[in-house]
mmCIF file of C-alpha atoms and ligand atoms in Angstrom:
data_model
loop_
_atom_site.group_PDB
_atom_site.id
_atom_site.type_symbol
_atom_site.label_atom_id
_atom_site.label_comp_id
_atom_site.label_asym_id
_atom_site.label_seq_id
_atom_site.Cartn_x
_atom_site.Cartn_y
_atom_site.Cartn_z
ATOM 1 C CA MET K 1 0.000 0.000 0.000
ATOM 2 C CA THR K 2 1.121 3.561 -0.637
ATOM 3 C CA ALA K 3 -0.379 6.042 1.768
ATOM 4 C CA GLN K 4 -2.377 8.984 0.543
ATOM 5 C CA ILE K 5 -1.061 12.365 1.625
ATOM 6 C CA ILE K 6 -3.140 14.697 3.792
ATOM 7 C CA ASP K 7 -2.002 18.014 2.361
ATOM 8 C CA GLY K 8 -1.820 20.561 5.189
ATOM 9 C CA ASN K 9 -1.119 23.464 2.864
ATOM 10 C CA ALA K 10 -4.183 22.798 0.697
ATOM 11 C CA LEU K 11 -6.435 22.268 3.711
ATOM 12 C CA ALA K 12 -5.100 25.385 5.449
ATOM 13 C CA LYS K 13 -5.900 27.386 2.329
ATOM 14 C CA ARG K 14 -9.509 26.208 2.496
ATOM 15 C CA VAL K 15 -9.689 27.033 6.214
ATOM 16 C CA ARG K 16 -8.291 30.526 5.586
ATOM 17 C CA ALA K 17 -10.872 31.119 2.846
ATOM 18 C CA GLU K 18 -13.616 30.130 5.279
ATOM 19 C CA VAL K 19 -12.205 32.494 7.936
ATOM 20 C CA ALA K 20 -12.035 35.288 5.339
ATOM 21 C CA GLY K 21 -15.759 34.811 4.637
ATOM 22 C CA ARG K 22 -16.640 34.919 8.342
ATOM 23 C CA THR K 23 -14.450 38.015 8.772
ATOM 24 C CA GLU K 24 -16.272 39.752 5.908
ATOM 25 C CA ALA K 25 -19.608 38.944 7.536
ATOM 26 C CA LEU K 26 -18.510 40.538 10.822
ATOM 27 C CA LYS K 27 -17.095 43.562 9.052
ATOM 28 C CA ALA K 28 -20.445 44.013 7.321
ATOM 29 C CA ARG K 29 -21.880 44.367 10.847
ATOM 30 C CA GLY K 30 -19.257 47.022 11.657
ATOM 31 C CA ILE K 31 -16.996 44.722 13.669
ATOM 32 C CA GLN K 32 -13.303 44.435 12.836
ATOM 33 C CA PRO K 33 -11.972 41.167 14.331
ATOM 34 C CA GLN K 34 -8.641 41.832 15.973
ATOM 35 C CA LEU K 35 -5.795 39.682 17.280
ATOM 36 C CA ALA K 36 -3.190 41.195 19.603
ATOM 37 C CA ILE K 37 0.171 39.429 19.516
ATOM 38 C CA VAL K 38 2.693 40.149 22.261
ATOM 39 C CA LEU K 39 6.354 39.312 21.757
ATOM 40 C CA VAL K 40 8.883 39.771 24.554
ATOM 41 C CA GLY K 41 12.562 39.466 23.700
ATOM 42 C CA GLU K 42 14.487 38.641 20.555
ATOM 43 C CA ASP K 43 14.137 34.849 20.166
ATOM 44 C CA PRO K 44 14.811 34.317 16.419
ATOM 45 C CA ALA K 45 12.278 31.499 15.931
ATOM 46 C CA SER K 46 9.599 33.512 17.746
ATOM 47 C CA GLN K 47 10.256 36.502 15.486
ATOM 48 C CA VAL K 48 9.555 34.315 12.432
ATOM 49 C CA TYR K 49 6.444 32.774 14.005
ATOM 50 C CA VAL K 50 4.875 36.124 14.888
ATOM 51 C CA LYS K 51 5.649 37.496 11.425
ATOM 52 C CA HIS K 52 3.721 34.583 9.900
ATOM 53 C CA LYS K 53 0.844 35.032 12.334
ATOM 54 C CA VAL K 54 0.509 38.707 11.402
ATOM 55 C CA ALA K 55 0.703 37.934 7.659
ATOM 56 C CA ASP K 56 -1.857 35.087 7.918
ATOM 57 C CA SER K 57 -4.235 37.338 9.840
ATOM 58 C CA GLU K 58 -3.985 40.187 7.386
ATOM 59 C CA GLN K 59 -4.481 37.827 4.450
ATOM 60 C CA THR K 60 -7.858 36.805 5.862
ATOM 61 C CA GLY K 61 -8.960 40.348 6.742
ATOM 62 C CA LEU K 62 -8.320 40.001 10.477
ATOM 63 C CA LYS K 63 -6.490 42.909 12.058
ATOM 64 C CA ALA K 64 -3.316 41.845 13.840
ATOM 65 C CA THR K 65 -1.348 44.130 16.104
ATOM 66 C CA LEU K 66 2.143 43.104 17.120
ATOM 67 C CA GLU K 67 3.517 44.544 20.348
ATOM 68 C CA ARG K 68 7.249 44.023 20.853
ATOM 69 C CA TYR K 69 8.919 44.457 24.209
ATOM 70 C CA PRO K 70 12.549 44.139 25.280
ATOM 71 C CA ALA K 71 13.760 40.933 26.953
ATOM 72 C CA ASP K 72 14.297 42.805 30.231
ATOM 73 C CA MET K 73 10.646 43.888 30.478
ATOM 74 C CA SER K 74 9.377 43.173 33.989
ATOM 75 C CA GLU K 75 6.705 40.539 34.464
ATOM 76 C CA ALA K 76 4.552 43.118 36.276
ATOM 77 C CA ASP K 77 4.648 45.371 33.200
ATOM 78 C CA LEU K 78 3.702 42.466 30.930
ATOM 79 C CA LEU K 79 0.782 41.489 33.200
ATOM 80 C CA ALA K 80 -0.389 45.109 33.203
ATOM 81 C CA ARG K 81 -0.269 45.148 29.404
ATOM 82 C CA ILE K 82 -2.309 41.918 29.235
ATOM 83 C CA HIS K 83 -4.891 43.375 31.638
ATOM 84 C CA ALA K 84 -5.188 46.395 29.338
ATOM 85 C CA LEU K 85 -5.729 44.121 26.314
ATOM 86 C CA ASN K 86 -8.312 42.125 28.293
ATOM 87 C CA ASP K 87 -10.195 45.379 28.896
ATOM 88 C CA ASP K 88 -9.902 46.601 25.301
ATOM 89 C CA ALA K 89 -13.213 45.724 23.614
ATOM 90 C CA SER K 90 -11.692 46.125 20.135
ATOM 91 C CA VAL K 91 -9.300 43.190 20.813
ATOM 92 C CA HIS K 92 -10.907 39.750 20.424
ATOM 93 C CA GLY K 93 -7.895 37.468 20.718
ATOM 94 C CA ILE K 94 -4.656 37.757 22.704
ATOM 95 C CA LEU K 95 -1.579 35.667 22.000
ATOM 96 C CA VAL K 96 1.588 35.893 24.068
ATOM 97 C CA GLN K 97 4.360 34.266 22.065
ATOM 98 C CA LEU K 98 6.251 31.588 23.980
ATOM 99 C CA PRO K 99 8.918 31.048 25.200
ATOM 100 C CA LEU K 100 9.069 34.061 27.481
ATOM 101 C CA PRO K 101 12.342 35.297 29.011
ATOM 102 C CA ARG K 102 13.446 33.133 31.936
ATOM 103 C CA HIS K 103 12.665 35.697 34.633
ATOM 104 C CA MET K 104 8.961 35.447 33.759
ATOM 105 C CA ASP K 105 6.516 32.794 34.973
ATOM 106 C CA SER K 106 4.855 31.648 31.722
ATOM 107 C CA ALA K 107 1.965 29.963 33.527
ATOM 108 C CA ARG K 108 1.147 33.149 35.447
ATOM 109 C CA VAL K 109 1.327 35.195 32.250
ATOM 110 C CA ILE K 110 -0.979 32.838 30.325
ATOM 111 C CA GLU K 111 -3.434 32.680 33.244
ATOM 112 C CA THR K 112 -3.687 36.474 33.069
ATOM 113 C CA ILE K 113 -5.208 36.371 29.601
ATOM 114 C CA ALA K 114 -9.019 36.534 29.746
ATOM 115 C CA PRO K 115 -10.282 33.026 28.831
ATOM 116 C CA ALA K 116 -12.685 34.619 26.321
ATOM 117 C CA LYS K 117 -9.644 35.940 24.426
ATOM 118 C CA ASP K 118 -7.343 32.917 24.892
ATOM 119 C CA VAL K 119 -7.067 32.030 21.194
ATOM 120 C CA ASP K 120 -3.970 29.872 21.759
ATOM 121 C CA GLY K 121 -6.070 27.694 24.079
ATOM 122 C CA PHE K 122 -3.304 27.399 26.692
ATOM 123 C CA HIS K 123 -5.226 28.859 29.683
ATOM 124 C CA VAL K 124 -6.276 26.315 32.332
ATOM 125 C CA ALA K 125 -9.859 27.416 31.759
ATOM 126 C CA SER K 126 -9.498 26.420 28.094
ATOM 127 C CA ALA K 127 -7.944 23.076 29.061
ATOM 128 C CA GLY K 128 -10.752 22.505 31.575
ATOM 129 C CA ALA K 129 -13.439 23.380 29.035
ATOM 130 C CA LEU K 130 -11.994 20.849 26.585
ATOM 131 C CA MET K 131 -11.817 18.236 29.344
ATOM 132 C CA VAL K 132 -15.487 18.600 30.310
ATOM 133 C CA GLY K 133 -16.807 19.256 26.819
ATOM 134 C CA GLN K 134 -17.755 22.904 27.287
ATOM 135 C CA PRO K 135 -17.195 25.660 24.713
ATOM 136 C CA GLY K 136 -13.720 27.129 24.927
ATOM 137 C CA PHE K 137 -10.698 27.516 22.709
ATOM 138 C CA TRP K 138 -8.815 24.426 21.630
ATOM 139 C CA PRO K 139 -5.026 24.540 21.246
ATOM 140 C CA CYS K 140 -4.270 25.151 17.582
ATOM 141 C CA THR K 141 -1.959 22.187 16.879
ATOM 142 C CA PRO K 142 -4.200 19.311 18.021
ATOM 143 C CA TYR K 143 -7.237 21.173 16.659
ATOM 144 C CA GLY K 144 -5.476 21.284 13.278
ATOM 145 C CA CYS K 145 -4.709 17.557 13.536
ATOM 146 C CA LEU K 146 -8.387 16.830 14.161
ATOM 147 C CA LYS K 147 -9.345 18.909 11.103
ATOM 148 C CA MET K 148 -6.883 16.886 9.035
ATOM 149 C CA ILE K 149 -8.489 13.641 10.209
ATOM 150 C CA ASP K 150 -11.929 15.097 9.467
ATOM 151 C CA SER K 151 -10.774 16.104 5.986
ATOM 152 C CA ILE K 152 -10.484 12.447 4.935
ATOM 153 C CA GLY K 153 -14.001 11.688 6.170
ATOM 154 C CA LEU K 154 -12.904 9.245 8.868
ATOM 155 C CA ASP K 155 -15.540 8.489 11.500
ATOM 156 C CA LEU K 156 -13.532 8.198 14.724
ATOM 157 C CA ARG K 157 -16.285 6.415 16.646
ATOM 158 C CA GLY K 158 -14.943 3.165 18.071
ATOM 159 C CA LYS K 159 -11.556 3.592 16.391
ATOM 160 C CA HIS K 160 -8.399 3.068 18.398
ATOM 161 C CA ALA K 161 -6.310 6.252 18.438
ATOM 162 C CA VAL K 162 -2.788 6.238 19.863
ATOM 163 C CA VAL K 163 -1.281 9.589 20.791
ATOM 164 C CA ILE K 164 2.477 9.558 21.323
ATOM 165 C CA GLY K 165 3.359 12.465 23.626
ATOM 166 C CA ARG K 166 1.544 13.913 26.627
ATOM 167 C CA SER K 167 2.412 17.620 26.602
ATOM 168 C CA ASN K 168 -0.194 20.123 27.742
ATOM 169 C CA ILE K 169 -0.227 21.856 24.364
ATOM 170 C CA VAL K 170 -0.331 18.850 22.004
ATOM 171 C CA GLY K 171 -0.578 15.297 23.389
ATOM 172 C CA LYS K 172 -3.122 15.718 26.192
ATOM 173 C CA PRO K 173 -5.553 18.023 24.345
ATOM 174 C CA MET K 174 -5.248 15.793 21.243
ATOM 175 C CA ALA K 175 -6.277 12.801 23.338
ATOM 176 C CA MET K 176 -9.270 14.730 24.744
ATOM 177 C CA MET K 177 -10.412 15.776 21.270
ATOM 178 C CA LEU K 178 -10.215 12.189 19.995
ATOM 179 C CA LEU K 179 -12.057 10.964 23.080
ATOM 180 C CA GLY K 180 -14.704 13.604 22.424
ATOM 181 C CA ARG K 181 -15.232 11.940 19.049
ATOM 182 C CA ASP K 182 -15.761 8.556 20.701
ATOM 183 C CA ALA K 183 -12.386 7.091 19.742
ATOM 184 C CA THR K 184 -10.755 4.703 22.206
ATOM 185 C CA VAL K 185 -7.610 6.577 23.125
ATOM 186 C CA THR K 186 -4.226 5.407 24.344
ATOM 187 C CA ILE K 187 -1.665 8.009 25.409
ATOM 188 C CA CYS K 188 1.984 6.958 25.156
ATOM 189 C CA HIS K 189 5.058 8.770 26.477
ATOM 190 C CA SER K 190 8.716 8.279 27.295
ATOM 191 C CA ARG K 191 7.924 5.692 29.999
ATOM 192 C CA THR K 192 5.606 3.591 27.845
ATOM 193 C CA ALA K 193 6.932 0.042 28.102
ATOM 194 C CA ASP K 194 6.213 -1.196 24.582
ATOM 195 C CA LEU K 195 5.326 1.602 22.186
ATOM 196 C CA LYS K 196 5.230 -0.677 19.165
ATOM 197 C CA ALA K 197 2.669 -2.979 20.801
ATOM 198 C CA MET K 198 0.423 0.073 21.239
ATOM 199 C CA THR K 199 0.877 1.663 17.813
ATOM 200 C CA LEU K 200 0.359 -1.644 15.995
ATOM 201 C CA GLN K 201 -3.218 -1.669 17.345
ATOM 202 C CA ALA K 202 -3.928 1.879 16.215
ATOM 203 C CA ASP K 203 -6.333 2.970 13.502
ATOM 204 C CA VAL K 204 -4.999 6.499 14.042
ATOM 205 C CA VAL K 205 -1.555 7.454 15.331
ATOM 206 C CA VAL K 206 -0.639 11.010 16.285
ATOM 207 C CA ALA K 207 3.096 11.404 16.881
ATOM 208 C CA ALA K 208 3.958 14.480 18.979
ATOM 209 C CA VAL K 209 7.356 13.755 20.454
ATOM 210 C CA GLY K 210 10.105 15.847 18.896
ATOM 211 C CA LYS K 211 12.404 12.946 17.938
ATOM 212 C CA ARG K 212 13.091 11.601 14.479
ATOM 213 C CA ASN K 213 11.966 8.083 13.534
ATOM 214 C CA VAL K 214 9.892 7.509 16.670
ATOM 215 C CA LEU K 215 7.391 5.789 14.386
ATOM 216 C CA THR K 216 8.730 3.366 11.790
ATOM 217 C CA LYS K 217 7.118 1.079 9.220
ATOM 218 C CA ASP K 218 7.144 -2.001 11.471
ATOM 219 C CA MET K 219 5.100 -0.105 14.116
ATOM 220 C CA VAL K 220 2.114 0.762 11.938
ATOM 221 C CA LYS K 221 -1.021 -1.257 11.162
ATOM 222 C CA PRO K 222 -1.746 -1.454 7.418
ATOM 223 C CA GLY K 223 -4.147 1.317 6.390
ATOM 224 C CA ALA K 224 -3.740 3.393 9.563
ATOM 225 C CA VAL K 225 -3.974 7.192 9.562
ATOM 226 C CA VAL K 226 -0.675 8.744 10.669
ATOM 227 C CA ILE K 227 -0.483 12.373 11.795
ATOM 228 C CA ASP K 228 3.045 13.691 12.300
ATOM 229 C CA VAL K 229 3.289 16.697 14.617
ATOM 230 C CA GLY K 230 7.046 16.532 15.201
ATOM 231 C CA MET K 231 9.403 19.195 13.972
ATOM 232 C CA ASN K 232 13.000 18.024 13.845
ATOM 233 C CA ARG K 233 16.066 18.408 11.644
ATOM 234 C CA ASN K 234 17.564 15.510 9.711
ATOM 235 C CA ASP K 235 21.288 14.953 9.093
ATOM 236 C CA GLU K 236 21.195 17.367 6.160
ATOM 237 C CA GLY K 237 19.594 20.013 8.372
ATOM 238 C CA LYS K 238 16.223 19.727 6.632
ATOM 239 C CA LEU K 239 12.936 19.875 8.513
ATOM 240 C CA CYS K 240 11.469 16.451 9.277
ATOM 241 C CA GLY K 241 8.870 14.966 11.590
ATOM 242 C CA ASP K 242 8.774 12.171 14.160
ATOM 243 C CA VAL K 243 7.680 9.624 11.567
ATOM 244 C CA ASP K 244 9.907 7.748 9.109
ATOM 245 C CA PHE K 245 7.864 9.164 6.245
ATOM 246 C CA ALA K 246 9.227 6.993 3.421
ATOM 247 C CA GLY K 247 8.887 3.705 5.312
ATOM 248 C CA VAL K 248 5.547 4.406 6.996
ATOM 249 C CA SER K 249 4.063 5.590 3.671
ATOM 250 C CA GLU K 250 4.414 2.003 2.434
ATOM 251 C CA VAL K 251 2.078 0.731 5.172
ATOM 252 C CA ALA K 252 -0.255 3.551 6.265
ATOM 253 C CA GLY K 253 -3.497 4.483 4.532
ATOM 254 C CA TRP K 254 -3.050 8.212 5.081
ATOM 255 C CA ILE K 255 -0.080 10.267 6.257
ATOM 256 C CA THR K 256 0.755 13.930 6.845
ATOM 257 C CA PRO K 257 4.059 15.242 5.471
ATOM 258 C CA VAL K 258 6.615 17.445 7.247
ATOM 259 C CA PRO K 259 6.854 20.173 6.096
ATOM 260 C CA GLY K 260 3.426 20.894 4.626
ATOM 261 C CA GLY K 261 1.286 19.011 7.152
ATOM 262 C CA VAL K 262 0.427 19.944 10.712
ATOM 263 C CA GLY K 263 2.475 23.190 10.627
ATOM 264 C CA PRO K 264 0.246 25.114 8.191
ATOM 265 C CA MET K 265 -2.860 23.757 9.913
ATOM 266 C CA THR K 266 -1.639 25.007 13.307
ATOM 267 C CA ARG K 267 -1.322 28.488 11.820
ATOM 268 C CA ALA K 268 -4.763 28.255 10.214
ATOM 269 C CA MET K 269 -6.480 27.184 13.440
ATOM 270 C CA LEU K 270 -5.263 30.322 15.223
ATOM 271 C CA LEU K 271 -7.291 32.292 12.689
ATOM 272 C CA VAL K 272 -10.309 30.060 13.313
ATOM 273 C CA ASN K 273 -10.053 30.637 17.070
ATOM 274 C CA THR K 274 -9.692 34.394 16.541
ATOM 275 C CA ILE K 275 -12.749 34.721 14.307
ATOM 276 C CA GLU K 276 -14.623 32.469 16.731
ATOM 277 C CA ALA K 277 -13.678 34.802 19.605
ATOM 278 C CA ALA K 278 -14.900 37.825 17.660
ATOM 279 C CA GLU K 279 -18.163 36.089 16.700
ATOM 280 C CA ARG K 280 -18.840 35.072 20.307
ATOM 281 C CA THR K 281 -18.325 38.673 21.453
ATOM 282 C CA ALA K 282 -20.571 39.954 18.676
ATOM 283 C CA GLY K 283 -23.290 37.482 19.708
HETATM 284 P P1 LIG U 1 7.197 18.064 24.570
HETATM 285 O O1 LIG U 1 6.511 18.962 25.521
HETATM 286 O O2 LIG U 1 8.685 17.941 24.592
HETATM 287 O O3 LIG U 1 6.571 16.596 24.735
HETATM 288 C C1 LIG U 1 7.116 15.506 24.084
HETATM 289 C C2 LIG U 1 6.418 14.256 24.551
HETATM 290 O O4 LIG U 1 7.018 13.142 23.897
HETATM 291 C C3 LIG U 1 6.518 13.999 26.048
HETATM 292 O O5 LIG U 1 5.251 13.663 26.561
HETATM 293 C C4 LIG U 1 7.500 12.841 26.148
HETATM 294 O O6 LIG U 1 7.220 11.956 27.223
HETATM 295 C C5 LIG U 1 7.244 12.108 24.857
HETATM 296 N N1 LIG U 1 8.382 11.297 24.451
HETATM 297 C C6 LIG U 1 9.682 11.619 24.455
HETATM 298 N N2 LIG U 1 10.438 10.609 23.998
HETATM 299 C C7 LIG U 1 9.577 9.607 23.717
HETATM 300 C C8 LIG U 1 9.738 8.303 23.209
HETATM 301 N N3 LIG U 1 10.947 7.818 22.882
HETATM 302 N N4 LIG U 1 8.645 7.533 23.046
HETATM 303 C C9 LIG U 1 7.425 8.002 23.349
HETATM 304 N N5 LIG U 1 7.205 9.247 23.830
HETATM 305 C C10 LIG U 1 8.276 10.037 24.004
HETATM 306 O O7 LIG U 1 6.848 18.444 23.061
HETATM 307 P P2 LIG U 1 5.526 19.125 22.405
HETATM 308 O O8 LIG U 1 5.498 20.570 22.716
HETATM 309 O O9 LIG U 1 4.336 18.296 22.679
HETATM 310 O O10 LIG U 1 5.924 18.975 20.859
HETATM 311 C C11 LIG U 1 6.161 17.714 20.288
HETATM 312 C C12 LIG U 1 6.738 17.910 18.896
HETATM 313 O O11 LIG U 1 5.787 18.579 18.103
HETATM 314 C C13 LIG U 1 7.995 18.768 18.837
HETATM 315 O O12 LIG U 1 8.817 18.303 17.778
HETATM 316 C C14 LIG U 1 7.467 20.137 18.492
HETATM 317 O O13 LIG U 1 8.438 20.931 17.818
HETATM 318 C C15 LIG U 1 6.360 19.757 17.554
HETATM 319 N N6 LIG U 1 5.305 20.768 17.449
HETATM 320 C C16 LIG U 1 4.926 21.104 16.198
HETATM 321 C C17 LIG U 1 3.933 22.040 16.024
HETATM 322 C C18 LIG U 1 3.520 22.403 14.644
HETATM 323 O O14 LIG U 1 2.887 23.417 14.461
HETATM 324 N N7 LIG U 1 3.832 21.591 13.639
HETATM 325 C C19 LIG U 1 3.323 22.643 17.133
HETATM 326 C C20 LIG U 1 3.691 22.232 18.411
HETATM 327 C C21 LIG U 1 4.702 21.285 18.555
HETATM 328 P P3 LIG U 1 7.345 12.407 28.782
HETATM 329 O O15 LIG U 1 6.130 13.215 29.066
HETATM 330 O O16 LIG U 1 7.372 11.113 29.493
HETATM 331 O O17 LIG U 1 8.616 13.191 28.876
#
């Protein structure tokens, strides 16, 4: 079998077009959806990420404001700035780019964002809402993975989904989303005794580890759906995922590439959360 590719770029384009339509509809009612992005410090990767987030937003008609602060900004000043954005009715979504400088407590900073504007979905209130099935904002990466699974028309009910990785921003929320769709979910991590025994049972595997070749051909059930969240560098310095793409493609039914898979969908889902935030405020 040769796996079919789930094209993250093509799907993200469709999602952006849908967001653009919803943005137009709000603008017609006199509401300009707005995302405030806060960047503290000079981290090179973060600078690239925020640039993309601003460009994506503007492409879909969302207004994005980027506030840059020096790395020695005090945490108290950052919290004050977030409070001001919380109180600003023209701002619908707030994103504080991580990582923050070491002298800041990231958890405290994220908890300061009003849950109604937490478009990254990292606030404990957002995590809790996902856990109990209440409306909230879902973290963009697992939300994008779910959209990719949906895009192939797979009914997750009764399927066995194996999530490799248990981080708060990818693995755990991914597992909750799959559970919410009535999949039977297994969460694996660095202490899992026999990863292969788990993944071989899986109809869907989501790999979110951050290590190359965590999932190889011999670990995948024929026809399985494989979603690769990992972002690593290979020996030539090129971007690659957690999955041995060439080998696993020979066995899986569907597979996401890296690059061009989960990455673009993560970016697209931030726009979805932002327009959702603006629509909820508008009523
Ligand atoms: P993380 O916080 O480092 O979590 C990694 C998880 O993998 C942990 O739960 C860890 O287990 C588990 N793990 C480590 N080695 C393992 C092994 N050999 N077998 C099974 N599990 C193992 O990372 P993250 O933030 O979730 O991100 C995961 C990857 O996704 C990274 O490569 C990151 O760059 C990428 N990512 C991509 C996007 C995107 O937009 N494409 C977005 C977010 C993240 P323990 O809990 O036991 O340590």
